[in-house]
PDB file of C-alpha atoms in Angstrom:
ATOM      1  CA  UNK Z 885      56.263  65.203 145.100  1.00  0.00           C
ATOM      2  CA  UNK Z 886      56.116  61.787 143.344  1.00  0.00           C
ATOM      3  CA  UNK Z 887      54.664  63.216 140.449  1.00  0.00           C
ATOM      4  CA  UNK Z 888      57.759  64.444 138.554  1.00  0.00           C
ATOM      5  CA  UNK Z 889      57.195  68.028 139.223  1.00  0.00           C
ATOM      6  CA  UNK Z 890      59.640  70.535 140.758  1.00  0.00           C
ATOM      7  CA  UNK Z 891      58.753  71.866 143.924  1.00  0.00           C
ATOM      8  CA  UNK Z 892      58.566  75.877 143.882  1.00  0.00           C
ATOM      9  CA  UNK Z 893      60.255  77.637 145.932  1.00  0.00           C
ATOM     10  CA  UNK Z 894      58.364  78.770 149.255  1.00  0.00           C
ATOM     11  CA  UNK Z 895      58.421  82.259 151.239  1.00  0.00           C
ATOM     12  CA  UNK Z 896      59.856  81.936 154.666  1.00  0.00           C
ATOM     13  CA  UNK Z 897      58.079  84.170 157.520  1.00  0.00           C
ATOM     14  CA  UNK Z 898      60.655  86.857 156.721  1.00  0.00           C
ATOM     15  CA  UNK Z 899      60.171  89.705 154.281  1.00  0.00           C
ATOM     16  CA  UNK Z 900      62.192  89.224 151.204  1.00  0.00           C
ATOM     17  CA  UNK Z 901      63.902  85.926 151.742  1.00  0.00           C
ATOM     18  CA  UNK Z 902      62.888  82.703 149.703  1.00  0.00           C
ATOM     19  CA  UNK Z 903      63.879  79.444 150.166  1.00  0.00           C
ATOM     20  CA  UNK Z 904      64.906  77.263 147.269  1.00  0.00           C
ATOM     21  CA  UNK Z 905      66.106  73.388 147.063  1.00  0.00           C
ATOM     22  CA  UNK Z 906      69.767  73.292 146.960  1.00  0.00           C
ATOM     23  CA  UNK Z 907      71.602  70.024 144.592  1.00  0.00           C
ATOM     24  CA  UNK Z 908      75.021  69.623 146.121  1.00  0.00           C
ATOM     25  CA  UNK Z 909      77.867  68.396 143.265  1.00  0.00           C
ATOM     26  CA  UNK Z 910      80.605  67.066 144.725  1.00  0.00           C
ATOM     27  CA  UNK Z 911      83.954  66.453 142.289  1.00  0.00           C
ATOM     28  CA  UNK Z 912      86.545  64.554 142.943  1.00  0.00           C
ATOM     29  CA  UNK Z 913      89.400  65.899 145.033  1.00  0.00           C
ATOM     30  CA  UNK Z 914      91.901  66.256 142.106  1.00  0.00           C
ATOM     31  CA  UNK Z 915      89.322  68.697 140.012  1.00  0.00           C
ATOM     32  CA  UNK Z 916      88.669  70.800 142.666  1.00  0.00           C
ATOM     33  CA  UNK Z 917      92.257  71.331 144.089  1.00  0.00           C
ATOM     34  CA  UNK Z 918      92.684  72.765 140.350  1.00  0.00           C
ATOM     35  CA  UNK Z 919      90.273  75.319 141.087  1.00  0.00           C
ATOM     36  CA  UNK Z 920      91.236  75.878 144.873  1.00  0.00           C
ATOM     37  CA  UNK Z 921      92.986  79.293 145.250  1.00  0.00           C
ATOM     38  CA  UNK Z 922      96.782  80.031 145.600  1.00  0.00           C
ATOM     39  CA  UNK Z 923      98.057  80.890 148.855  1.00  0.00           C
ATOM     40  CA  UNK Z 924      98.911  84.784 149.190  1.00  0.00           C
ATOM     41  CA  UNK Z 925     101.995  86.181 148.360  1.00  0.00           C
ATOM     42  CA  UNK Z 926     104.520  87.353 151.074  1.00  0.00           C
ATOM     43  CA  UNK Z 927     105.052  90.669 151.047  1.00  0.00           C
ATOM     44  CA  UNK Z 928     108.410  91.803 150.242  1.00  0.00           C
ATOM     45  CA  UNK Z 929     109.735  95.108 151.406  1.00  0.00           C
ATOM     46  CA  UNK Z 930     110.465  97.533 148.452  1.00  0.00           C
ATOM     47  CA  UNK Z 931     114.234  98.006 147.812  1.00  0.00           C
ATOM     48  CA  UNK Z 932     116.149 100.271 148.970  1.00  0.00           C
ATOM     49  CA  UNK Z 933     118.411 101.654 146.770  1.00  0.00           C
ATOM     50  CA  UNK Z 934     118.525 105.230 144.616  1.00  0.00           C
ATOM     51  CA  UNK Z 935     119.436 105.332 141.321  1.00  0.00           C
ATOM     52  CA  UNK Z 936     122.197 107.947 140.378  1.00  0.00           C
ATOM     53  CA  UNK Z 937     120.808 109.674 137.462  1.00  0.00           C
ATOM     54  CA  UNK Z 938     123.879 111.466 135.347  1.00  0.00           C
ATOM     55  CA  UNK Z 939     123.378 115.463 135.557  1.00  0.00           C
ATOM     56  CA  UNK Z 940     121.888 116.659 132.166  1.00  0.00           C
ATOM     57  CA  UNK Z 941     124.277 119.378 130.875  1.00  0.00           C
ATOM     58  CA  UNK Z 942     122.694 122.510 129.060  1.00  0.00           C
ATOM     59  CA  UNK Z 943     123.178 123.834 125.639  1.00  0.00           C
ATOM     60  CA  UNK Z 944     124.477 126.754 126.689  1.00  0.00           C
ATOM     61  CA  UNK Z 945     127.728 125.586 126.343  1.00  0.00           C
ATOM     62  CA  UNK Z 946     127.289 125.156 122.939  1.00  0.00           C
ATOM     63  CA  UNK Z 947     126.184 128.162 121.679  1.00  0.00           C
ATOM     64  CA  UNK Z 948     128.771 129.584 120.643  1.00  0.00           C
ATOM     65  CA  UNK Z 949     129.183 126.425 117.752  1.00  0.00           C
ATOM     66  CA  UNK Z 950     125.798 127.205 116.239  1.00  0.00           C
ATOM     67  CA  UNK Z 951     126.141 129.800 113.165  1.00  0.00           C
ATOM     68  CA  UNK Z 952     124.860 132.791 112.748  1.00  0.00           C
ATOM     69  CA  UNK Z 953     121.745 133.159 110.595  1.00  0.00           C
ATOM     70  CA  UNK Z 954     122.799 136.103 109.047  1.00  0.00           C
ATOM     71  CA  UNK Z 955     125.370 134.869 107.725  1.00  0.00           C
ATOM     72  CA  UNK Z 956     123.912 131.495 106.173  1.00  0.00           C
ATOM     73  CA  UNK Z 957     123.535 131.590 102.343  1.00  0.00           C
ATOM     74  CA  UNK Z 958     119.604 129.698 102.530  1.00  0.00           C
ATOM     75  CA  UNK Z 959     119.512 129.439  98.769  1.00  0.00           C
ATOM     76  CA  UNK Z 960     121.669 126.446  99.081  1.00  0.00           C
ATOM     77  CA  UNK Z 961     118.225 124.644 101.227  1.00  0.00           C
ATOM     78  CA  UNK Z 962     115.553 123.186  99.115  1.00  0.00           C
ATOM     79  CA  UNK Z 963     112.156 124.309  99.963  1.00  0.00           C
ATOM     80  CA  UNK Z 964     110.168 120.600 101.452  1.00  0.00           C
ATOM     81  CA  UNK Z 965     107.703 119.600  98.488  1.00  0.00           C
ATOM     82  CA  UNK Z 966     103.935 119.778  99.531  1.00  0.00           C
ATOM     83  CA  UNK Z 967     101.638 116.852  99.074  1.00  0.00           C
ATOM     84  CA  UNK Z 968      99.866 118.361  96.883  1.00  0.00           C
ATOM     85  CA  UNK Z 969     102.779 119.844  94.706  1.00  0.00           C
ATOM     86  CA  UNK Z 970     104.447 115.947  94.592  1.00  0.00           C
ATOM     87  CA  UNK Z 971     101.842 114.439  93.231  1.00  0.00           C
ATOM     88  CA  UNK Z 972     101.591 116.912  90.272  1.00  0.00           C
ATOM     89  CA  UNK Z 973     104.836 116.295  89.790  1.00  0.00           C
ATOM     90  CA  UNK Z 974     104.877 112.593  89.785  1.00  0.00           C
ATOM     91  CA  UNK Z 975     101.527 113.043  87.493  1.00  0.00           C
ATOM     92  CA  UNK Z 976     103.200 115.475  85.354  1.00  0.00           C
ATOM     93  CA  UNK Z 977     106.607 113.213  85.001  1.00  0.00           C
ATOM     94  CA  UNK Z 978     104.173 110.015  84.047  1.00  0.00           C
ATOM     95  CA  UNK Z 979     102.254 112.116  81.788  1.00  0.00           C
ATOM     96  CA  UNK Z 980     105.364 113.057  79.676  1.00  0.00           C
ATOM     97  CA  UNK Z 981     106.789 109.251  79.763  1.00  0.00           C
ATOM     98  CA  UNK Z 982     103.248 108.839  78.421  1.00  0.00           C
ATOM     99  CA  UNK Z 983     104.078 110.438  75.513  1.00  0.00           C
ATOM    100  CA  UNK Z 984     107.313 109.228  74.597  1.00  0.00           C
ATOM    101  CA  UNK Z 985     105.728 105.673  74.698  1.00  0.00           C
ATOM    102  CA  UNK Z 986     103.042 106.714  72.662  1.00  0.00           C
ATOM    103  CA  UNK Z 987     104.861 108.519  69.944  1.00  0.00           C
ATOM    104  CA  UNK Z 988     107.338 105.222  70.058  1.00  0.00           C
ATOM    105  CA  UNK Z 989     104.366 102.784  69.228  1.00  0.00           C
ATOM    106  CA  UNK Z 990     102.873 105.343  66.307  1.00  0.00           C
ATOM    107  CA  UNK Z 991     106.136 105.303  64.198  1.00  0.00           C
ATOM    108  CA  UNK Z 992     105.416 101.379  64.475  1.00  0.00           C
ATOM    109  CA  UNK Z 993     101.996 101.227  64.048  1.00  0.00           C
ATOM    110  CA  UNK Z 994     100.565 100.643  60.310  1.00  0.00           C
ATOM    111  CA  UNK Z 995      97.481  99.462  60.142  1.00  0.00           C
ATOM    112  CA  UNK Z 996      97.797  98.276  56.121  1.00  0.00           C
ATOM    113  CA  UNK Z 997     100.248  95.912  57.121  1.00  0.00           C
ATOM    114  CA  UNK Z 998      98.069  94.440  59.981  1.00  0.00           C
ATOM    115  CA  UNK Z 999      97.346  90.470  58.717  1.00  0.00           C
ATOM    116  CA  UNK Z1000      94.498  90.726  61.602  1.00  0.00           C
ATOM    117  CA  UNK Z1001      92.444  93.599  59.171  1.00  0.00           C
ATOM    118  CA  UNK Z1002      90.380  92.481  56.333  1.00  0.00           C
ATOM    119  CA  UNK Z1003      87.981  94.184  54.486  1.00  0.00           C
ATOM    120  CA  UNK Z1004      86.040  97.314  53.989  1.00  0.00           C
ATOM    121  CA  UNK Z1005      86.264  99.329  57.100  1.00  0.00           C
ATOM    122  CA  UNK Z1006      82.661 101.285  56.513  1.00  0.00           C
ATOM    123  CA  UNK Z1007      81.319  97.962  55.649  1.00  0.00           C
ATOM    124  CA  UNK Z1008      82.268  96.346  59.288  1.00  0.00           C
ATOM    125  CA  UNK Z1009      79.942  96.749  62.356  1.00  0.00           C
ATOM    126  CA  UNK Z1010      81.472  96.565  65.467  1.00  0.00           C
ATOM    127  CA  UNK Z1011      79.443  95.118  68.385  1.00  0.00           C
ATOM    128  CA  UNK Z1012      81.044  95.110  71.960  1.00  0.00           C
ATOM    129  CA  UNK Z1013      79.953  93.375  75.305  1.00  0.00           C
ATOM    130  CA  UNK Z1014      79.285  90.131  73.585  1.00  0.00           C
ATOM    131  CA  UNK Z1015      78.912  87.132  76.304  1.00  0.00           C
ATOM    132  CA  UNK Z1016      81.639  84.328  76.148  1.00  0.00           C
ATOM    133  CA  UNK Z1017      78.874  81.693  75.469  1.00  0.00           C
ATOM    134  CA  UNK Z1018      78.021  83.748  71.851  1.00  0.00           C
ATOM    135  CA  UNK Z1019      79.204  81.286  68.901  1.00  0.00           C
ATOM    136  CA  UNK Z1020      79.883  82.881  65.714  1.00  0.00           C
ATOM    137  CA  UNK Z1021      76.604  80.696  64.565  1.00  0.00           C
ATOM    138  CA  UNK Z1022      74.652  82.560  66.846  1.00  0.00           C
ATOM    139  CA  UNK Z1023      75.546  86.066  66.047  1.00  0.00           C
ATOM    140  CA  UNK Z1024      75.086  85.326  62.117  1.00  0.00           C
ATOM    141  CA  UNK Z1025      71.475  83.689  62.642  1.00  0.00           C
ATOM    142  CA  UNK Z1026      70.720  87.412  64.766  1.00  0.00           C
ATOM    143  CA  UNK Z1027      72.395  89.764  62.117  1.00  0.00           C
ATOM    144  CA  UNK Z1028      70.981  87.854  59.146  1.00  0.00           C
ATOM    145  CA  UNK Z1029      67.519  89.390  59.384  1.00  0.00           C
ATOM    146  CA  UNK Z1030      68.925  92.357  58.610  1.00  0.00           C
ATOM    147  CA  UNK Z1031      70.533  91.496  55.570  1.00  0.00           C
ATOM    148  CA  UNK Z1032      73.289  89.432  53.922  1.00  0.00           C
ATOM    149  CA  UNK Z1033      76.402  88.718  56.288  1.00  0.00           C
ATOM    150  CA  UNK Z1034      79.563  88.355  54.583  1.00  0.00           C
ATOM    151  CA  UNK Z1035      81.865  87.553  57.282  1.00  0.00           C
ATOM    152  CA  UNK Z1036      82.513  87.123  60.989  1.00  0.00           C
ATOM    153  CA  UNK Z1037      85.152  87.491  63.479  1.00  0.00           C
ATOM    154  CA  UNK Z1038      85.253  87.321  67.042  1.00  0.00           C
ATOM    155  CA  UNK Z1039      87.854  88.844  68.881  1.00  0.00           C
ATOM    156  CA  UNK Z1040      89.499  87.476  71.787  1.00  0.00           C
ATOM    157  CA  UNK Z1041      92.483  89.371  73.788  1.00  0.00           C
ATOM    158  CA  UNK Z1042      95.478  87.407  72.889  1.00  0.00           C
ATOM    159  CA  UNK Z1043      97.359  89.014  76.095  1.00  0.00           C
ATOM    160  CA  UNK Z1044      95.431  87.146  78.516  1.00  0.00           C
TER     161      UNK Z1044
END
């Protein structure tokens, strides 16, 4: 067909066959010998030789080493600690160094002597979950139609 279409394919005579055009690539020699298959392997008898396994010896020649039970004092074994019963423990263990920490920082902890407390403390309002981008500007200019504001501090965490 010289107009540019492909040519279906066409039924031969036969039931069930078709006939379609074939393109043949050809590659050079050197690709397809990488593709070409390996020649078979020989086959190779299977050795014949037996391994000599040593003879497993019972325990009943040992029996008489083992100790009674009756005569084994068992309070000397340690019952195995449950999952469940080690992590109360650990809990319980963390819980009491807890408290030594905390009763440590009280004896220390005075909060007259703090320079970071000024003023009245049932005259201060506390407000939490302030953005980053809040100026001290902008938080007087909010609380200022509610009356007079005296003073403002922001709090930052020092730690991090």
């Amino acid at each position: 067909m010289s107009d540019g279409r492909v040519p279906r394919p066409r039924l031969n005579n036969a039931p069930g066959t078709m006939t379609a055009p074939t393109r043949v690539f050809q590659m050079p020699p050197t690709i397809l010998a990488l593709s070409a298959p390996r020649p078979p392997l020989p086959y190779l008898p299977p050795p014949e030789r037996k391994r000599k396994l040593p003879a497993y010896p019972g325990l009943g020649q040992f029996v008489q080493e083992f100790e009674d039970p009756a005569n084994v004092d068992w309070s000397q074994f340690k019952k195995p600690e449950a999952k469940a019963e080690k992590k109360a423990r650990i809990a319980k263990e963390r819980a009491a160094i807890d408290e030594v920490r905390i009763a440590e920082q009280l004896k220390d902890w005075s909060p007259q002597t703090d320079p970071n407390v000024t003023g009245d403390a049932y005259k201060t309002l506390f407000v939490a979950r302030v953005s980053y981008e809040t100026s001290k500007s902008k938080l007087r200019r909010e609380f200022e139609q509610f009356g007079p504001v005296k003073r403002i501090r922001l709090v930052e965490d020092t730690k991090t």
